[in-house]
């Protein structure tokens, strides 16, 4: 049933995402690099020689409520990152219905969503403002980010002067400081030195637990089994199975095992 009242929720019904791939000039029979990459993500639909549309996602349907912890699983190119970006509002679905209610924090590529020419402090303020925080709450958030990142005077400097590690610290600190209703993660944080990773893991576990709804794309089975109560298996942009974590992994393993057996039989 479609949610109608404003509440923390995620609702998708038959959501699809299709976008064009513009093929480069090439010799007959060859595939462009763009097409090769697109083929990993979905199915190339159009037969037009200059423009082909790629179905990156097709008929995705699920709903999440507060307390749900969903893992997106599947091989590389299955559509996990694409689906996360649809949930975040970065990509607009080509078809279907979607409703995402609640304050969202994203942990995708480090630095994504930050303004490169703005200072660290300016970026903290803008991200907090976009999340709907009051000025008094933003002041608390700034202090929290200062303490966690330990970037000192670098916070007065533009992001494009930061090292990758510094940008990662700032992005991570801001995303986890805004106290999201919905947390969207593309893999668990694994970068940085040992001291930072330990501190970041403790903070992330708390953020993951405190968020109303959490969605993580991950290949780490141990982590998924520890943190999540649901799993959605994707394959080439298609929803293969949605259920509890144990059963979803079993279904996926069985499917790929059959695939491998059939492939071996074909080459026998």
mmCIF file with all atom_site columns, C-alpha atoms in Angstrom, residues 35-204:
data_model
loop_
_atom_site.group_PDB
_atom_site.id
_atom_site.type_symbol
_atom_site.label_atom_id
_atom_site.label_alt_id
_atom_site.label_comp_id
_atom_site.label_asym_id
_atom_site.label_entity_id
_atom_site.label_seq_id
_atom_site.pdbx_PDB_ins_code
_atom_site.Cartn_x
_atom_site.Cartn_y
_atom_site.Cartn_z
_atom_site.occupancy
_atom_site.B_iso_or_equiv
_atom_site.pdbx_formal_charge
_atom_site.auth_seq_id
_atom_site.auth_comp_id
_atom_site.auth_asym_id
_atom_site.auth_atom_id
_atom_site.pdbx_PDB_model_num
ATOM 1   C CA . UNK A 1 35  ? 28.538 0.021  -24.613 1.00 0.00 ? 35  UNK A CA 1
ATOM 2   C CA . UNK A 1 36  ? 30.795 -2.541 -22.971 1.00 0.00 ? 36  UNK A CA 1
ATOM 3   C CA . UNK A 1 37  ? 30.420 -0.777 -19.604 1.00 0.00 ? 37  UNK A CA 1
ATOM 4   C CA . UNK A 1 38  ? 26.680 -0.335 -20.097 1.00 0.00 ? 38  UNK A CA 1
ATOM 5   C CA . UNK A 1 39  ? 26.315 -4.025 -20.856 1.00 0.00 ? 39  UNK A CA 1
ATOM 6   C CA . UNK A 1 40  ? 27.618 -4.839 -17.404 1.00 0.00 ? 40  UNK A CA 1
ATOM 7   C CA . UNK A 1 41  ? 24.919 -2.707 -15.800 1.00 0.00 ? 41  UNK A CA 1
ATOM 8   C CA . UNK A 1 42  ? 21.871 -3.564 -17.858 1.00 0.00 ? 42  UNK A CA 1
ATOM 9   C CA . UNK A 1 43  ? 20.492 -4.493 -21.231 1.00 0.00 ? 43  UNK A CA 1
ATOM 10  C CA . UNK A 1 44  ? 21.128 -2.427 -24.365 1.00 0.00 ? 44  UNK A CA 1
ATOM 11  C CA . UNK A 1 45  ? 17.650 -1.976 -25.816 1.00 0.00 ? 45  UNK A CA 1
ATOM 12  C CA . UNK A 1 46  ? 17.704 0.241  -28.900 1.00 0.00 ? 46  UNK A CA 1
ATOM 13  C CA . UNK A 1 47  ? 19.031 -0.884 -32.273 1.00 0.00 ? 47  UNK A CA 1
ATOM 14  C CA . UNK A 1 48  ? 19.743 2.705  -33.372 1.00 0.00 ? 48  UNK A CA 1
ATOM 15  C CA . UNK A 1 49  ? 23.341 2.846  -34.569 1.00 0.00 ? 49  UNK A CA 1
ATOM 16  C CA . UNK A 1 50  ? 24.106 6.214  -32.982 1.00 0.00 ? 50  UNK A CA 1
ATOM 17  C CA . UNK A 1 51  ? 22.007 6.132  -29.806 1.00 0.00 ? 51  UNK A CA 1
ATOM 18  C CA . UNK A 1 52  ? 21.226 3.118  -27.693 1.00 0.00 ? 52  UNK A CA 1
ATOM 19  C CA . UNK A 1 53  ? 19.231 3.129  -24.495 1.00 0.00 ? 53  UNK A CA 1
ATOM 20  C CA . UNK A 1 54  ? 20.413 1.117  -21.529 1.00 0.00 ? 54  UNK A CA 1
ATOM 21  C CA . UNK A 1 55  ? 18.007 -0.313 -18.979 1.00 0.00 ? 55  UNK A CA 1
ATOM 22  C CA . UNK A 1 56  ? 20.132 0.229  -15.883 1.00 0.00 ? 56  UNK A CA 1
ATOM 23  C CA . UNK A 1 57  ? 17.281 -0.793 -13.554 1.00 0.00 ? 57  UNK A CA 1
ATOM 24  C CA . UNK A 1 58  ? 14.020 -2.585 -14.250 1.00 0.00 ? 58  UNK A CA 1
ATOM 25  C CA . UNK A 1 59  ? 10.864 -3.133 -12.197 1.00 0.00 ? 59  UNK A CA 1
ATOM 26  C CA . UNK A 1 60  ? 12.368 -2.577 -8.740  1.00 0.00 ? 60  UNK A CA 1
ATOM 27  C CA . UNK A 1 61  ? 9.741  -2.826 -5.994  1.00 0.00 ? 61  UNK A CA 1
ATOM 28  C CA . UNK A 1 62  ? 10.151 -2.764 -2.222  1.00 0.00 ? 62  UNK A CA 1
ATOM 29  C CA . UNK A 1 63  ? 9.213  -0.752 0.844   1.00 0.00 ? 63  UNK A CA 1
ATOM 30  C CA . UNK A 1 64  ? 11.174 0.030  3.994   1.00 0.00 ? 64  UNK A CA 1
ATOM 31  C CA . UNK A 1 65  ? 10.072 1.377  7.362   1.00 0.00 ? 65  UNK A CA 1
ATOM 32  C CA . UNK A 1 66  ? 11.984 2.609  10.431  1.00 0.00 ? 66  UNK A CA 1
ATOM 33  C CA . UNK A 1 67  ? 14.113 -0.189 11.831  1.00 0.00 ? 67  UNK A CA 1
ATOM 34  C CA . UNK A 1 68  ? 14.813 -1.759 8.436   1.00 0.00 ? 68  UNK A CA 1
ATOM 35  C CA . UNK A 1 69  ? 18.435 -2.378 7.457   1.00 0.00 ? 69  UNK A CA 1
ATOM 36  C CA . UNK A 1 70  ? 18.623 -3.363 3.783   1.00 0.00 ? 70  UNK A CA 1
ATOM 37  C CA . UNK A 1 71  ? 21.683 -4.794 2.026   1.00 0.00 ? 71  UNK A CA 1
ATOM 38  C CA . UNK A 1 72  ? 21.979 -4.499 -1.744  1.00 0.00 ? 72  UNK A CA 1
ATOM 39  C CA . UNK A 1 73  ? 23.915 -7.502 -3.014  1.00 0.00 ? 73  UNK A CA 1
ATOM 40  C CA . UNK A 1 74  ? 25.008 -8.816 -6.394  1.00 0.00 ? 74  UNK A CA 1
ATOM 41  C CA . UNK A 1 75  ? 27.993 -8.919 -8.714  1.00 0.00 ? 75  UNK A CA 1
ATOM 42  C CA . UNK A 1 76  ? 29.851 -5.834 -9.927  1.00 0.00 ? 76  UNK A CA 1
ATOM 43  C CA . UNK A 1 77  ? 27.656 -3.973 -12.405 1.00 0.00 ? 77  UNK A CA 1
ATOM 44  C CA . UNK A 1 78  ? 24.451 -5.418 -10.950 1.00 0.00 ? 78  UNK A CA 1
ATOM 45  C CA . UNK A 1 79  ? 22.941 -1.957 -10.372 1.00 0.00 ? 79  UNK A CA 1
ATOM 46  C CA . UNK A 1 80  ? 23.556 -1.508 -6.644  1.00 0.00 ? 80  UNK A CA 1
ATOM 47  C CA . UNK A 1 81  ? 25.185 1.921  -6.887  1.00 0.00 ? 81  UNK A CA 1
ATOM 48  C CA . UNK A 1 82  ? 22.637 3.040  -9.476  1.00 0.00 ? 82  UNK A CA 1
ATOM 49  C CA . UNK A 1 83  ? 19.773 2.089  -7.167  1.00 0.00 ? 83  UNK A CA 1
ATOM 50  C CA . UNK A 1 84  ? 21.382 3.945  -4.269  1.00 0.00 ? 84  UNK A CA 1
ATOM 51  C CA . UNK A 1 85  ? 21.587 7.064  -6.425  1.00 0.00 ? 85  UNK A CA 1
ATOM 52  C CA . UNK A 1 86  ? 17.931 6.717  -7.363  1.00 0.00 ? 86  UNK A CA 1
ATOM 53  C CA . UNK A 1 87  ? 17.059 6.521  -3.653  1.00 0.00 ? 87  UNK A CA 1
ATOM 54  C CA . UNK A 1 88  ? 19.189 9.610  -2.998  1.00 0.00 ? 88  UNK A CA 1
ATOM 55  C CA . UNK A 1 89  ? 17.416 11.574 -5.732  1.00 0.00 ? 89  UNK A CA 1
ATOM 56  C CA . UNK A 1 90  ? 20.550 11.887 -7.884  1.00 0.00 ? 90  UNK A CA 1
ATOM 57  C CA . UNK A 1 91  ? 18.937 9.894  -10.702 1.00 0.00 ? 91  UNK A CA 1
ATOM 58  C CA . UNK A 1 92  ? 15.267 10.320 -11.598 1.00 0.00 ? 92  UNK A CA 1
ATOM 59  C CA . UNK A 1 93  ? 13.480 7.055  -12.470 1.00 0.00 ? 93  UNK A CA 1
ATOM 60  C CA . UNK A 1 94  ? 12.277 6.631  -16.044 1.00 0.00 ? 94  UNK A CA 1
ATOM 61  C CA . UNK A 1 95  ? 9.253  4.641  -14.897 1.00 0.00 ? 95  UNK A CA 1
ATOM 62  C CA . UNK A 1 96  ? 7.403  3.519  -11.793 1.00 0.00 ? 96  UNK A CA 1
ATOM 63  C CA . UNK A 1 97  ? 6.608  5.214  -8.494  1.00 0.00 ? 97  UNK A CA 1
ATOM 64  C CA . UNK A 1 98  ? 9.041  6.211  -5.762  1.00 0.00 ? 98  UNK A CA 1
ATOM 65  C CA . UNK A 1 99  ? 8.564  7.897  -2.394  1.00 0.00 ? 99  UNK A CA 1
ATOM 66  C CA . UNK A 1 100 ? 11.451 8.643  -0.037  1.00 0.00 ? 100 UNK A CA 1
ATOM 67  C CA . UNK A 1 101 ? 10.526 10.553 3.117   1.00 0.00 ? 101 UNK A CA 1
ATOM 68  C CA . UNK A 1 102 ? 13.076 11.618 5.706   1.00 0.00 ? 102 UNK A CA 1
ATOM 69  C CA . UNK A 1 103 ? 16.401 13.395 6.115   1.00 0.00 ? 103 UNK A CA 1
ATOM 70  C CA . UNK A 1 104 ? 18.936 11.561 3.931   1.00 0.00 ? 104 UNK A CA 1
ATOM 71  C CA . UNK A 1 105 ? 22.686 11.177 4.404   1.00 0.00 ? 105 UNK A CA 1
ATOM 72  C CA . UNK A 1 106 ? 24.785 9.553  1.687   1.00 0.00 ? 106 UNK A CA 1
ATOM 73  C CA . UNK A 1 107 ? 28.186 7.913  1.863   1.00 0.00 ? 107 UNK A CA 1
ATOM 74  C CA . UNK A 1 108 ? 29.070 7.269  -1.757  1.00 0.00 ? 108 UNK A CA 1
ATOM 75  C CA . UNK A 1 109 ? 32.252 8.530  -3.431  1.00 0.00 ? 109 UNK A CA 1
ATOM 76  C CA . UNK A 1 110 ? 34.172 10.625 -0.955  1.00 0.00 ? 110 UNK A CA 1
ATOM 77  C CA . UNK A 1 111 ? 33.704 14.299 -1.750  1.00 0.00 ? 111 UNK A CA 1
ATOM 78  C CA . UNK A 1 112 ? 30.498 13.720 -3.716  1.00 0.00 ? 112 UNK A CA 1
ATOM 79  C CA . UNK A 1 113 ? 28.046 16.520 -2.993  1.00 0.00 ? 113 UNK A CA 1
ATOM 80  C CA . UNK A 1 114 ? 30.761 18.855 -1.743  1.00 0.00 ? 114 UNK A CA 1
ATOM 81  C CA . UNK A 1 115 ? 31.555 22.172 -3.451  1.00 0.00 ? 115 UNK A CA 1
ATOM 82  C CA . UNK A 1 116 ? 35.198 21.998 -4.499  1.00 0.00 ? 116 UNK A CA 1
ATOM 83  C CA . UNK A 1 117 ? 35.809 25.756 -4.478  1.00 0.00 ? 117 UNK A CA 1
ATOM 84  C CA . UNK A 1 118 ? 34.102 26.350 -1.116  1.00 0.00 ? 118 UNK A CA 1
ATOM 85  C CA . UNK A 1 119 ? 35.878 26.041 2.223   1.00 0.00 ? 119 UNK A CA 1
ATOM 86  C CA . UNK A 1 120 ? 35.454 23.112 4.557   1.00 0.00 ? 120 UNK A CA 1
ATOM 87  C CA . UNK A 1 121 ? 33.410 25.261 6.918   1.00 0.00 ? 121 UNK A CA 1
ATOM 88  C CA . UNK A 1 122 ? 31.185 26.473 4.068   1.00 0.00 ? 122 UNK A CA 1
ATOM 89  C CA . UNK A 1 123 ? 30.561 22.900 2.963   1.00 0.00 ? 123 UNK A CA 1
ATOM 90  C CA . UNK A 1 124 ? 29.624 21.843 6.494   1.00 0.00 ? 124 UNK A CA 1
ATOM 91  C CA . UNK A 1 125 ? 27.146 24.713 6.702   1.00 0.00 ? 125 UNK A CA 1
ATOM 92  C CA . UNK A 1 126 ? 25.612 24.013 3.280   1.00 0.00 ? 126 UNK A CA 1
ATOM 93  C CA . UNK A 1 127 ? 25.214 20.282 3.897   1.00 0.00 ? 127 UNK A CA 1
ATOM 94  C CA . UNK A 1 128 ? 23.604 20.909 7.292   1.00 0.00 ? 128 UNK A CA 1
ATOM 95  C CA . UNK A 1 129 ? 21.310 23.543 5.801   1.00 0.00 ? 129 UNK A CA 1
ATOM 96  C CA . UNK A 1 130 ? 20.220 21.161 3.033   1.00 0.00 ? 130 UNK A CA 1
ATOM 97  C CA . UNK A 1 131 ? 19.476 18.561 5.697   1.00 0.00 ? 131 UNK A CA 1
ATOM 98  C CA . UNK A 1 132 ? 17.070 21.018 7.333   1.00 0.00 ? 132 UNK A CA 1
ATOM 99  C CA . UNK A 1 133 ? 18.986 21.810 10.520  1.00 0.00 ? 133 UNK A CA 1
ATOM 100 C CA . UNK A 1 134 ? 18.468 25.028 12.495  1.00 0.00 ? 134 UNK A CA 1
ATOM 101 C CA . UNK A 1 135 ? 21.303 27.549 12.968  1.00 0.00 ? 135 UNK A CA 1
ATOM 102 C CA . UNK A 1 136 ? 21.780 26.469 16.582  1.00 0.00 ? 136 UNK A CA 1
ATOM 103 C CA . UNK A 1 137 ? 22.007 22.815 15.548  1.00 0.00 ? 137 UNK A CA 1
ATOM 104 C CA . UNK A 1 138 ? 24.434 23.725 12.725  1.00 0.00 ? 138 UNK A CA 1
ATOM 105 C CA . UNK A 1 139 ? 26.745 25.359 15.267  1.00 0.00 ? 139 UNK A CA 1
ATOM 106 C CA . UNK A 1 140 ? 26.811 22.102 17.263  1.00 0.00 ? 140 UNK A CA 1
ATOM 107 C CA . UNK A 1 141 ? 27.374 20.112 14.085  1.00 0.00 ? 141 UNK A CA 1
ATOM 108 C CA . UNK A 1 142 ? 30.332 22.298 13.062  1.00 0.00 ? 142 UNK A CA 1
ATOM 109 C CA . UNK A 1 143 ? 31.980 21.715 16.434  1.00 0.00 ? 143 UNK A CA 1
ATOM 110 C CA . UNK A 1 144 ? 31.417 17.975 16.132  1.00 0.00 ? 144 UNK A CA 1
ATOM 111 C CA . UNK A 1 145 ? 32.993 17.880 12.652  1.00 0.00 ? 145 UNK A CA 1
ATOM 112 C CA . UNK A 1 146 ? 35.942 19.981 13.837  1.00 0.00 ? 146 UNK A CA 1
ATOM 113 C CA . UNK A 1 147 ? 36.666 17.558 16.667  1.00 0.00 ? 147 UNK A CA 1
ATOM 114 C CA . UNK A 1 148 ? 36.246 14.420 14.586  1.00 0.00 ? 148 UNK A CA 1
ATOM 115 C CA . UNK A 1 149 ? 38.210 15.426 11.479  1.00 0.00 ? 149 UNK A CA 1
ATOM 116 C CA . UNK A 1 150 ? 41.088 17.144 13.314  1.00 0.00 ? 150 UNK A CA 1
ATOM 117 C CA . UNK A 1 151 ? 41.602 19.231 10.161  1.00 0.00 ? 151 UNK A CA 1
ATOM 118 C CA . UNK A 1 152 ? 42.202 22.452 12.079  1.00 0.00 ? 152 UNK A CA 1
ATOM 119 C CA . UNK A 1 153 ? 42.904 25.495 9.890   1.00 0.00 ? 153 UNK A CA 1
ATOM 120 C CA . UNK A 1 154 ? 42.404 23.437 6.735   1.00 0.00 ? 154 UNK A CA 1
ATOM 121 C CA . UNK A 1 155 ? 38.658 23.862 7.293   1.00 0.00 ? 155 UNK A CA 1
ATOM 122 C CA . UNK A 1 156 ? 39.130 27.489 6.222   1.00 0.00 ? 156 UNK A CA 1
ATOM 123 C CA . UNK A 1 157 ? 40.567 26.342 2.869   1.00 0.00 ? 157 UNK A CA 1
ATOM 124 C CA . UNK A 1 158 ? 38.753 25.218 -0.321  1.00 0.00 ? 158 UNK A CA 1
ATOM 125 C CA . UNK A 1 159 ? 38.038 21.508 -0.694  1.00 0.00 ? 159 UNK A CA 1
ATOM 126 C CA . UNK A 1 160 ? 40.037 21.360 -3.939  1.00 0.00 ? 160 UNK A CA 1
ATOM 127 C CA . UNK A 1 161 ? 43.213 21.977 -1.918  1.00 0.00 ? 161 UNK A CA 1
ATOM 128 C CA . UNK A 1 162 ? 42.582 18.894 0.249   1.00 0.00 ? 162 UNK A CA 1
ATOM 129 C CA . UNK A 1 163 ? 44.253 15.541 -0.147  1.00 0.00 ? 163 UNK A CA 1
ATOM 130 C CA . UNK A 1 164 ? 41.944 12.600 -0.850  1.00 0.00 ? 164 UNK A CA 1
ATOM 131 C CA . UNK A 1 165 ? 42.243 11.504 2.773   1.00 0.00 ? 165 UNK A CA 1
ATOM 132 C CA . UNK A 1 166 ? 41.322 14.951 4.096   1.00 0.00 ? 166 UNK A CA 1
ATOM 133 C CA . UNK A 1 167 ? 38.301 15.191 1.798   1.00 0.00 ? 167 UNK A CA 1
ATOM 134 C CA . UNK A 1 168 ? 37.238 11.718 2.917   1.00 0.00 ? 168 UNK A CA 1
ATOM 135 C CA . UNK A 1 169 ? 37.401 12.713 6.581   1.00 0.00 ? 169 UNK A CA 1
ATOM 136 C CA . UNK A 1 170 ? 35.294 15.804 6.020   1.00 0.00 ? 170 UNK A CA 1
ATOM 137 C CA . UNK A 1 171 ? 32.669 14.078 3.881   1.00 0.00 ? 171 UNK A CA 1
ATOM 138 C CA . UNK A 1 172 ? 32.376 11.185 6.312   1.00 0.00 ? 172 UNK A CA 1
ATOM 139 C CA . UNK A 1 173 ? 32.166 13.454 9.363   1.00 0.00 ? 173 UNK A CA 1
ATOM 140 C CA . UNK A 1 174 ? 29.439 15.645 7.862   1.00 0.00 ? 174 UNK A CA 1
ATOM 141 C CA . UNK A 1 175 ? 27.350 12.710 6.608   1.00 0.00 ? 175 UNK A CA 1
ATOM 142 C CA . UNK A 1 176 ? 27.417 11.034 10.011  1.00 0.00 ? 176 UNK A CA 1
ATOM 143 C CA . UNK A 1 177 ? 26.929 14.238 12.006  1.00 0.00 ? 177 UNK A CA 1
ATOM 144 C CA . UNK A 1 178 ? 23.611 15.296 10.484  1.00 0.00 ? 178 UNK A CA 1
ATOM 145 C CA . UNK A 1 179 ? 21.755 12.453 12.250  1.00 0.00 ? 179 UNK A CA 1
ATOM 146 C CA . UNK A 1 180 ? 19.922 11.155 9.190   1.00 0.00 ? 180 UNK A CA 1
ATOM 147 C CA . UNK A 1 181 ? 16.543 9.483  9.108   1.00 0.00 ? 181 UNK A CA 1
ATOM 148 C CA . UNK A 1 182 ? 17.789 7.508  6.105   1.00 0.00 ? 182 UNK A CA 1
ATOM 149 C CA . UNK A 1 183 ? 21.409 6.444  5.607   1.00 0.00 ? 183 UNK A CA 1
ATOM 150 C CA . UNK A 1 184 ? 22.560 5.324  2.143   1.00 0.00 ? 184 UNK A CA 1
ATOM 151 C CA . UNK A 1 185 ? 26.000 3.711  1.872   1.00 0.00 ? 185 UNK A CA 1
ATOM 152 C CA . UNK A 1 186 ? 28.029 2.399  -1.063  1.00 0.00 ? 186 UNK A CA 1
ATOM 153 C CA . UNK A 1 187 ? 30.345 -0.087 0.683   1.00 0.00 ? 187 UNK A CA 1
ATOM 154 C CA . UNK A 1 188 ? 31.624 0.217  4.241   1.00 0.00 ? 188 UNK A CA 1
ATOM 155 C CA . UNK A 1 189 ? 34.335 2.790  4.879   1.00 0.00 ? 189 UNK A CA 1
ATOM 156 C CA . UNK A 1 190 ? 37.731 1.119  4.546   1.00 0.00 ? 190 UNK A CA 1
ATOM 157 C CA . UNK A 1 191 ? 40.111 3.959  3.732   1.00 0.00 ? 191 UNK A CA 1
ATOM 158 C CA . UNK A 1 192 ? 42.397 5.990  5.957   1.00 0.00 ? 192 UNK A CA 1
ATOM 159 C CA . UNK A 1 193 ? 45.026 5.100  8.504   1.00 0.00 ? 193 UNK A CA 1
ATOM 160 C CA . UNK A 1 194 ? 44.434 2.547  11.266  1.00 0.00 ? 194 UNK A CA 1
ATOM 161 C CA . UNK A 1 195 ? 43.671 5.179  13.913  1.00 0.00 ? 195 UNK A CA 1
ATOM 162 C CA . UNK A 1 196 ? 41.098 6.913  11.725  1.00 0.00 ? 196 UNK A CA 1
ATOM 163 C CA . UNK A 1 197 ? 39.487 3.634  10.610  1.00 0.00 ? 197 UNK A CA 1
ATOM 164 C CA . UNK A 1 198 ? 38.958 2.597  14.226  1.00 0.00 ? 198 UNK A CA 1
ATOM 165 C CA . UNK A 1 199 ? 37.392 5.935  15.116  1.00 0.00 ? 199 UNK A CA 1
ATOM 166 C CA . UNK A 1 200 ? 35.335 5.965  11.902  1.00 0.00 ? 200 UNK A CA 1
ATOM 167 C CA . UNK A 1 201 ? 34.049 2.413  12.399  1.00 0.00 ? 201 UNK A CA 1
ATOM 168 C CA . UNK A 1 202 ? 32.792 3.238  15.899  1.00 0.00 ? 202 UNK A CA 1
ATOM 169 C CA . UNK A 1 203 ? 31.044 6.343  14.595  1.00 0.00 ? 203 UNK A CA 1
ATOM 170 C CA . UNK A 1 204 ? 29.607 4.510  11.592  1.00 0.00 ? 204 UNK A CA 1
#
